[in-house]
CSV table of C-alpha atoms in Angstrom, one decimal:
chain,number,residue,atom,x,y,z
A,1,MET,CA,142.7,93.7,161.0
A,2,LYS,CA,143.3,91.4,158.2
A,3,ILE,CA,140.7,89.0,156.9
A,4,GLY,CA,141.6,86.1,154.7
A,5,VAL,CA,139.3,84.0,152.6
A,6,ILE,CA,140.0,80.4,151.8
A,7,LYS,CA,139.0,78.6,148.5
A,8,GLU,CA,136.6,76.1,149.3
A,9,PRO,CA,137.2,72.4,148.3
A,10,ASN,CA,136.9,70.7,144.9
A,11,PHE,CA,133.0,70.0,145.3
A,12,GLU,CA,132.2,73.3,146.6
A,13,ASN,CA,131.3,76.1,144.2
A,14,ARG,CA,130.5,78.9,146.8
A,15,VAL,CA,133.1,81.2,148.4
A,16,ALA,CA,132.7,82.8,152.0
A,17,ILE,CA,133.2,86.4,151.1
A,18,THR,CA,131.7,88.3,147.7
A,19,PRO,CA,132.9,91.2,146.2
A,20,ASP,CA,129.7,93.5,147.1
A,21,VAL,CA,130.6,93.1,151.0
A,22,ILE,CA,134.6,94.4,150.8
A,23,ASP,CA,133.5,97.7,150.8
A,24,PRO,CA,131.2,97.3,154.1
A,25,LEU,CA,134.1,95.5,155.5
A,26,LYS,CA,136.7,98.2,154.8
A,27,LYS,CA,134.6,100.9,156.6
A,28,MET,CA,134.7,98.4,159.5
A,29,GLY,CA,138.3,98.7,159.9
A,30,PHE,CA,139.3,95.3,157.8
A,31,THR,CA,141.4,94.9,155.1
A,32,VAL,CA,140.8,91.7,152.8
A,33,ALA,CA,142.9,89.2,151.2
A,34,VAL,CA,141.3,86.7,148.9
A,35,GLU,CA,142.8,83.2,147.9
A,36,THR,CA,143.8,83.1,144.1
A,37,THR,CA,140.5,81.7,142.4
A,38,ALA,CA,138.9,81.5,145.6
A,39,GLY,CA,135.5,82.7,143.7
A,40,ASP,CA,136.1,81.4,140.4
A,41,LYS,CA,133.4,78.7,140.5
A,42,ALA,CA,130.8,81.0,141.9
A,43,PHE,CA,131.7,83.6,138.9
A,44,TYR,CA,133.6,86.0,141.1
A,45,SER,CA,137.0,86.6,139.4
A,46,ASP,CA,140.1,87.6,141.1
A,47,LYS,CA,139.9,91.1,139.2
A,48,ASP,CA,136.4,91.3,140.5
A,49,TYR,CA,137.9,91.6,144.2
A,50,THR,CA,140.8,93.8,143.4
A,51,ASP,CA,138.5,96.3,141.7
A,52,VAL,CA,136.7,96.9,145.1
A,53,GLY,CA,140.1,97.1,147.0
A,54,ALA,CA,140.6,93.4,148.0
A,55,THR,CA,144.2,91.8,147.6
A,56,ILE,CA,144.7,88.2,145.9
A,57,GLU,CA,147.4,86.4,147.5
A,58,SER,CA,148.4,82.1,148.0
A,59,ARG,CA,146.6,80.2,150.9
A,60,ASP,CA,149.9,80.0,152.8
A,61,SER,CA,150.3,83.7,153.1
A,62,ILE,CA,146.6,84.2,154.0
A,63,LEU,CA,146.8,80.8,156.8
A,64,SER,CA,149.6,82.6,158.1
A,65,GLY,CA,149.1,86.3,157.9
A,66,ALA,CA,145.2,86.6,158.2
A,67,ASP,CA,144.1,87.9,161.6
A,68,ILE,CA,140.5,86.2,160.9
A,69,VAL,CA,140.2,83.3,158.2
A,70,VAL,CA,137.2,82.7,156.9
A,71,SER,CA,135.5,79.7,155.0
A,72,ILE,CA,132.5,77.7,154.5
A,73,HIS,CA,133.8,74.2,154.7
A,74,THR,CA,136.0,73.0,157.5
A,75,LEU,CA,139.8,73.3,156.6
A,76,ASP,CA,141.7,70.2,156.3
A,77,GLU,CA,144.2,69.5,159.1
A,78,ASP,CA,147.5,71.0,157.4
A,79,SER,CA,146.0,74.3,156.4
A,80,ALA,CA,144.5,74.4,160.0
A,81,LYS,CA,148.2,74.1,161.5
A,82,LYS,CA,149.2,76.9,159.2
A,83,ILE,CA,147.1,79.3,161.3
A,84,PRO,CA,148.6,81.3,164.3
A,85,LYS,CA,147.3,80.5,167.9
A,86,ASP,CA,146.5,83.6,168.5
A,87,LYS,CA,144.2,84.0,165.4
A,88,ILE,CA,140.4,83.7,164.6
A,89,TYR,CA,138.9,80.9,162.3
A,90,ILE,CA,135.2,81.6,161.3
A,91,ALA,CA,133.6,78.9,159.3
A,92,THR,CA,130.3,76.3,159.1
A,93,LEU,CA,131.7,73.5,161.1
A,94,SER,CA,128.3,71.6,161.8
A,95,PRO,CA,129.8,70.3,165.2
A,96,LEU,CA,126.9,68.1,166.0
A,97,ALA,CA,127.0,66.1,162.6
A,98,PHE,CA,131.2,66.3,162.6
A,99,PRO,CA,132.5,66.3,166.0
A,100,GLN,CA,135.7,64.7,165.3
A,101,LYS,CA,136.3,67.2,162.5
A,102,VAL,CA,135.6,70.1,165.2
A,103,ALA,CA,137.9,67.7,167.6
A,104,GLU,CA,140.7,68.1,165.1
A,105,ILE,CA,140.4,71.7,164.3
A,106,ALA,CA,140.5,72.6,168.3
A,107,LYS,CA,143.6,71.5,168.7
A,108,VAL,CA,145.3,74.1,166.8
A,109,SER,CA,144.5,76.5,169.6
A,110,PHE,CA,143.3,79.4,167.9
A,111,LYS,CA,139.8,80.8,168.3
A,112,VAL,CA,137.3,78.7,166.4
A,113,PHE,CA,133.8,80.4,165.5
A,114,SER,CA,131.0,78.1,164.2
A,115,MET,CA,128.2,79.9,162.1
A,116,ASP,CA,125.9,77.2,162.6
A,117,THR,CA,126.0,77.4,166.0
A,118,ILE,CA,124.4,80.9,166.1
A,119,PRO,CA,121.2,81.1,168.1
A,120,ARG,CA,117.8,81.1,166.5
A,121,ILE,CA,117.1,84.7,168.0
A,122,THR,CA,115.6,87.6,166.5
A,123,ARG,CA,118.8,89.9,166.8
A,124,ALA,CA,120.8,87.1,165.0
A,125,GLN,CA,118.8,86.8,162.1
A,126,SER,CA,120.9,88.5,159.8
A,127,MET,CA,123.6,86.2,160.6
A,128,ASP,CA,121.7,82.9,160.6
A,129,VAL,CA,123.8,81.0,157.6
A,130,LEU,CA,121.3,77.9,158.4
A,131,SER,CA,118.5,80.1,157.2
A,132,SER,CA,120.1,81.9,154.3
A,133,GLN,CA,121.5,78.5,152.8
A,134,ALA,CA,118.4,76.7,153.5
A,135,THR,CA,116.5,79.6,151.6
A,136,VAL,CA,118.8,78.3,148.5
A,137,SER,CA,118.2,74.5,149.3
A,138,GLY,CA,114.2,74.9,149.2
A,139,TYR,CA,114.0,76.7,145.9
A,140,LYS,CA,116.3,74.5,144.2
A,141,ALA,CA,114.7,71.2,145.6
A,142,VAL,CA,111.5,72.2,143.7
A,143,LEU,CA,113.5,73.2,140.5
A,144,LEU,CA,115.3,69.8,140.6
A,145,GLY,CA,111.5,67.9,141.1
A,146,ALA,CA,110.4,69.9,138.3
A,147,THR,CA,113.4,68.8,136.5
A,148,ASN,CA,113.2,65.0,137.0
A,149,TYR,CA,109.7,64.8,137.2
A,150,SER,CA,107.6,63.1,134.0
A,151,ARG,CA,104.9,65.6,133.8
A,152,PHE,CA,104.2,68.9,134.1
A,153,PHE,CA,103.9,71.0,137.2
A,154,PRO,CA,101.1,73.4,136.3
A,155,MET,CA,97.6,72.7,135.1
A,156,LEU,CA,97.6,73.2,131.4
A,157,THR,CA,94.6,73.2,129.0
A,158,THR,CA,95.4,72.5,125.6
A,159,ALA,CA,93.6,71.7,122.3
A,160,ALA,CA,95.1,68.2,123.2
A,161,GLY,CA,93.3,67.8,126.6
A,162,THR,CA,93.8,69.0,130.1
A,163,ILE,CA,96.7,68.1,132.1
A,164,THR,CA,96.2,68.2,135.8
A,165,PRO,CA,98.5,69.9,138.1
A,166,ALA,CA,101.5,68.2,140.0
A,167,ARG,CA,100.8,67.5,143.8
A,168,VAL,CA,103.7,68.2,146.0
A,169,LEU,CA,104.3,66.8,149.5
A,170,ILE,CA,106.7,68.9,151.8
A,171,LEU,CA,107.7,67.5,155.0
A,172,GLY,CA,108.8,70.2,157.0
A,173,ALA,CA,107.8,73.8,157.0
A,174,GLY,CA,111.2,75.5,158.5
A,175,VAL,CA,113.1,77.8,156.3
A,176,ALA,CA,113.6,75.2,153.3
A,177,GLY,CA,110.4,74.3,153.2
A,178,LEU,CA,108.4,77.3,153.4
A,179,GLN,CA,110.7,78.6,150.5
A,180,ALA,CA,109.9,75.3,148.7
A,181,ILE,CA,106.2,75.7,149.2
A,182,ALA,CA,106.5,79.3,147.6
A,183,THR,CA,108.5,77.9,144.6
A,184,ALA,CA,106.3,74.9,143.8
A,185,LYS,CA,103.0,77.4,143.9
A,186,ARG,CA,104.7,79.8,141.6
A,187,LEU,CA,105.1,76.8,139.1
A,188,GLY,CA,101.6,75.7,139.5
A,189,ALA,CA,101.8,72.9,141.7
A,190,VAL,CA,99.3,71.8,144.3
A,191,VAL,CA,100.8,71.9,147.5
A,192,ASP,CA,100.4,69.9,151.0
A,193,VAL,CA,102.8,70.4,153.9
A,194,PHE,CA,103.2,68.4,156.8
A,195,ASP,CA,105.1,69.6,160.3
A,196,THR,CA,105.2,68.3,163.8
A,197,ARG,CA,104.8,72.2,164.8
A,198,PRO,CA,101.0,73.7,164.6
A,199,GLU,CA,102.5,77.3,165.2
A,200,VAL,CA,103.6,77.2,161.3
A,201,LYS,CA,100.2,76.3,159.6
A,202,GLU,CA,99.2,79.8,159.4
A,203,GLN,CA,102.5,80.5,157.3
A,204,CYS,CA,102.0,77.4,155.0
A,205,MET,CA,98.3,78.5,154.2
A,206,SER,CA,99.2,81.9,153.4
A,207,LEU,CA,101.6,80.8,150.7
A,208,GLY,CA,98.8,78.8,149.5
A,209,ALA,CA,99.5,75.2,150.9
A,210,LYS,CA,97.3,73.2,152.6
A,211,PHE,CA,98.6,71.9,156.0
A,212,VAL,CA,98.1,68.5,157.1
A,213,GLU,CA,97.6,68.2,161.2
A,214,VAL,CA,98.5,65.1,163.3
A,215,GLU,CA,97.7,66.0,167.0
A,216,GLY,CA,100.0,65.4,169.9
A,217,ALA,CA,103.2,66.5,168.8
A,218,ALA,CA,105.9,67.5,171.3
A,219,ASP,CA,106.6,70.8,171.9
A,220,ALA,CA,109.3,72.1,169.4
A,221,SER,CA,108.9,75.8,170.1
A,222,SER,CA,112.5,75.9,171.7
A,223,SER,CA,114.2,73.9,169.2
A,224,GLY,CA,115.4,76.4,166.7
A,225,GLY,CA,112.9,75.6,163.8
A,226,TYR,CA,114.5,71.8,163.9
A,227,ALA,CA,112.4,68.6,164.6
A,228,VAL,CA,112.1,67.0,167.8
A,229,GLU,CA,112.1,63.5,169.1
A,230,GLN,CA,108.3,62.6,169.4
A,231,SER,CA,106.5,59.7,171.1
A,232,ASP,CA,106.0,56.2,169.6
A,233,ASP,CA,102.2,56.9,169.5
A,234,TYR,CA,102.8,60.3,167.7
A,235,LYS,CA,104.9,58.7,165.1
A,236,ARG,CA,102.5,55.9,164.5
A,237,ARG,CA,99.8,58.3,163.6
A,238,GLN,CA,102.2,60.2,162.0
A,239,LYS,CA,103.1,57.6,159.5
A,240,GLU,CA,99.7,56.6,158.9
A,241,ALA,CA,98.8,60.4,157.8
A,242,ILE,CA,102.0,61.1,155.7
A,243,ALA,CA,101.4,57.7,153.9
A,244,LYS,CA,97.9,58.6,152.8
A,245,PHE,CA,99.3,61.8,151.1
A,246,ALA,CA,102.7,60.2,150.0
A,247,GLU,CA,100.8,57.9,147.7
A,248,LYS,CA,99.1,60.5,145.8
A,249,ALA,CA,102.2,62.8,145.7
A,250,ASP,CA,103.8,63.4,142.5
A,251,ILE,CA,106.8,65.4,144.4
A,252,ILE,CA,108.1,64.8,147.8
A,253,ILE,CA,110.5,67.1,149.5
A,254,THR,CA,111.8,66.3,152.9
A,255,THR,CA,113.6,68.8,155.4
A,256,ALA,CA,113.5,67.0,158.6
A,257,LEU,CA,116.3,67.2,160.9
A,258,ILE,CA,117.3,67.0,164.4
A,259,PRO,CA,120.5,68.4,165.4
A,260,GLY,CA,123.0,65.9,166.4
A,261,LYS,CA,120.9,62.8,165.6
A,262,LYS,CA,119.9,61.0,162.6
A,263,ALA,CA,117.1,62.3,160.7
A,264,PRO,CA,113.8,60.5,161.2
A,265,VAL,CA,112.7,58.3,158.7
A,266,LEU,CA,109.5,60.0,157.3
A,267,ILE,CA,109.0,58.1,153.9
A,268,THR,CA,109.6,54.3,154.6
A,269,LYS,CA,110.0,51.9,152.0
A,270,GLU,CA,106.8,50.9,152.0
A,271,MET,CA,105.6,54.2,151.1
A,272,VAL,CA,107.8,54.6,148.3
A,273,ASP,CA,106.2,51.4,146.7
A,274,THR,CA,102.6,52.9,146.5
A,275,MET,CA,103.7,56.0,144.5
A,276,ARG,CA,103.4,55.8,140.8
A,277,GLN,CA,106.4,55.5,138.3
A,278,GLY,CA,107.9,59.1,137.6
A,279,SER,CA,107.6,60.6,140.9
A,280,VAL,CA,110.6,62.3,142.5
A,281,ILE,CA,111.8,62.4,146.2
A,282,ILE,CA,114.4,65.1,147.2
A,283,ASP,CA,115.6,64.5,150.5
A,284,LEU,CA,117.2,67.6,152.1
A,285,ALA,CA,118.1,65.7,155.1
A,286,ALA,CA,120.3,63.1,153.0
A,287,VAL,CA,123.6,64.2,154.9
A,288,ASN,CA,122.1,63.1,158.6
A,289,GLY,CA,121.1,59.7,156.7
A,290,GLY,CA,118.1,61.0,155.2
A,291,ASN,CA,114.0,61.2,155.8
A,292,CYS,CA,113.6,58.4,153.0
A,293,GLU,CA,114.4,54.9,154.0
A,294,LEU,CA,116.2,54.6,150.6
A,295,THR,CA,118.1,57.7,150.4
A,296,GLU,CA,121.3,57.4,149.7
A,297,ASN,CA,123.7,60.7,150.5
A,298,ASP,CA,125.0,62.8,147.5
A,299,LYS,CA,123.2,60.0,145.0
A,300,THR,CA,120.4,60.2,142.5
A,301,ILE,CA,119.0,56.5,142.4
A,302,VAL,CA,116.3,55.1,141.0
A,303,TYR,CA,113.8,52.4,142.4
A,304,LYS,CA,110.8,51.0,140.8
A,305,GLY,CA,110.6,54.1,138.6
A,306,ILE,CA,110.6,56.5,141.3
A,307,THR,CA,113.7,58.9,141.7
A,308,ILE,CA,115.2,59.9,144.9
A,309,LEU,CA,118.0,62.4,145.1
A,310,GLY,CA,119.9,62.7,148.0
A,311,ASN,CA,122.2,65.9,147.4
A,312,SER,CA,123.2,67.5,150.8
A,313,ASN,CA,124.5,70.6,149.5
A,314,LEU,CA,121.7,72.4,147.0
A,315,PRO,CA,123.4,75.9,147.9
A,316,SER,CA,126.4,74.8,145.9
A,317,THR,CA,124.4,74.5,142.8
A,318,GLN,CA,123.2,78.3,143.1
A,319,PRO,CA,127.1,79.8,144.2
A,320,MET,CA,126.6,83.0,142.9
A,321,ASP,CA,123.5,84.1,145.0
A,322,ALA,CA,124.3,81.4,148.1
A,323,SER,CA,127.7,83.1,148.2
A,324,LYS,CA,126.0,86.6,148.7
A,325,MET,CA,124.0,85.7,151.1
A,326,TYR,CA,126.8,83.7,153.3
A,327,ALA,CA,128.9,86.8,152.8
A,328,LYS,CA,126.4,89.0,154.0
A,329,ASN,CA,125.9,86.6,157.0
A,330,ILE,CA,129.6,86.9,158.1
A,331,VAL,CA,129.6,90.6,157.4
A,332,ASN,CA,126.8,90.9,160.0
A,333,PHE,CA,128.6,88.5,162.5
A,334,LEU,CA,131.6,90.4,162.3
A,335,LYS,CA,129.6,93.6,163.3
A,336,LEU,CA,129.5,92.3,166.6
A,337,PHE,CA,133.2,92.8,167.3
A,338,VAL,CA,133.7,96.4,166.0
A,339,ASN,CA,132.7,99.1,168.2
A,340,LYS,CA,132.1,102.7,166.7
A,341,GLU,CA,135.6,103.5,166.9
A,342,LYS,CA,136.3,100.5,164.8
A,343,GLN,CA,138.2,98.9,167.6
A,344,PHE,CA,138.2,95.0,167.6
A,345,SER,CA,137.0,93.0,170.7
A,346,ILE,CA,135.3,89.8,171.5
A,347,ASN,CA,132.7,90.3,174.2
A,348,MET,CA,131.9,86.8,175.7
A,349,GLU,CA,129.1,88.5,177.3
A,350,ASP,CA,127.4,88.7,174.1
A,351,GLU,CA,125.0,85.4,173.7
A,352,ILE,CA,125.8,85.0,170.1
A,353,ILE,CA,129.5,85.3,170.5
A,354,ASP,CA,129.3,83.0,173.2
A,355,ALA,CA,127.2,80.3,171.5
A,356,CYS,CA,129.2,80.4,168.2
A,357,LEU,CA,133.0,79.9,170.1
A,358,ILE,CA,133.2,76.4,169.8
A,359,ALA,CA,137.0,75.9,170.7
A,360,GLU,CA,139.9,78.0,171.7
A,361,GLY,CA,143.1,77.3,173.4
A,362,GLY,CA,143.4,73.9,172.2
A,363,SER,CA,139.9,73.0,173.7
A,364,ILE,CA,136.2,72.5,172.3
A,365,ARG,CA,134.1,74.6,174.9
A,366,HIS,CA,130.6,73.8,173.1
A,367,LYS,CA,128.9,71.6,175.2
A,368,ALA,CA,126.9,69.8,172.7
A,369,THR,CA,129.8,68.8,170.8
A,370,LEU,CA,131.6,67.8,174.2
A,371,SER,CA,128.8,65.5,174.9
A,372,LEU,CA,128.7,63.9,171.5
A,373,LEU,CA,132.6,63.2,172.2
A,374,GLY,CA,131.9,61.5,175.3
A,375,ASN,CA,133.6,64.3,177.2
């Protein structure tokens, strides 16, 4: 079977398949065709691909001739129409954030798999693109904070005096939050972490952070690592606790997302007003409205001397490694479809495959997406 790798939109630097996974794919029985210059922005040349056995083809040739088309972002409607009805399309479609886009893609009748609907179970960890890319986001968020911050991160003792370390407040201790903790500690910051899930306290503390506890949170153990809706009383106590730490924070990194819903506002305008000039807020929930009331998606604003970054695609800023991680996720996902004899089949009894097949035959089958579309 032939896998076709499509060049991403202009705003994206990553590529879905990297040269280092071509050999594993060939051993599984696949051939790989890559759109011309698809890997250039991730620093993988066409020659890098041909050197390991892939072919370089035009976009139209791949769309019409590949058995499986792979990308990161959703194809435009014209490109999707060029994929034959009996083929497969794999991407990260964010159906709960962009249900209308999924509805447009679903009309074309081929099988549509969305990598971000992979269930967060032990067996699926090696395929979890949300986790792999969140690792990049958490790491880069701290570096952006350090770059935009008006002072040093670590404590420095110099002939000119002692510089106190920066205080970093991280809201949400999922994959991105944990990576942010580790990176901020490496840079020498003092780190405070807030999360509604008490079970992550030990992880945060093992990385050197102080865990901020607010009792009475709704159980989030079955939410796949995401935030869940909380009671009004809890939100009030949560707000009071966060406000105390936000006032002292030099850098705030927010990561709280609720699938299919607007991101919860954790940093209000009043809290920002209490922060000192030169401080920085990095909002990783910007694409869903932001955890900071003042966040603007894909924009950097300065409010009363405080820099607020709403970059919703930080993995694209580290395209080489982010692409490698995404590509390995794709390879591990494709292993579900290939048996020892290198025969390809779609086993709908597999809970991972069943969860990821969001559309086929011209119809959406993903229940949460159908609900958002009013069906």
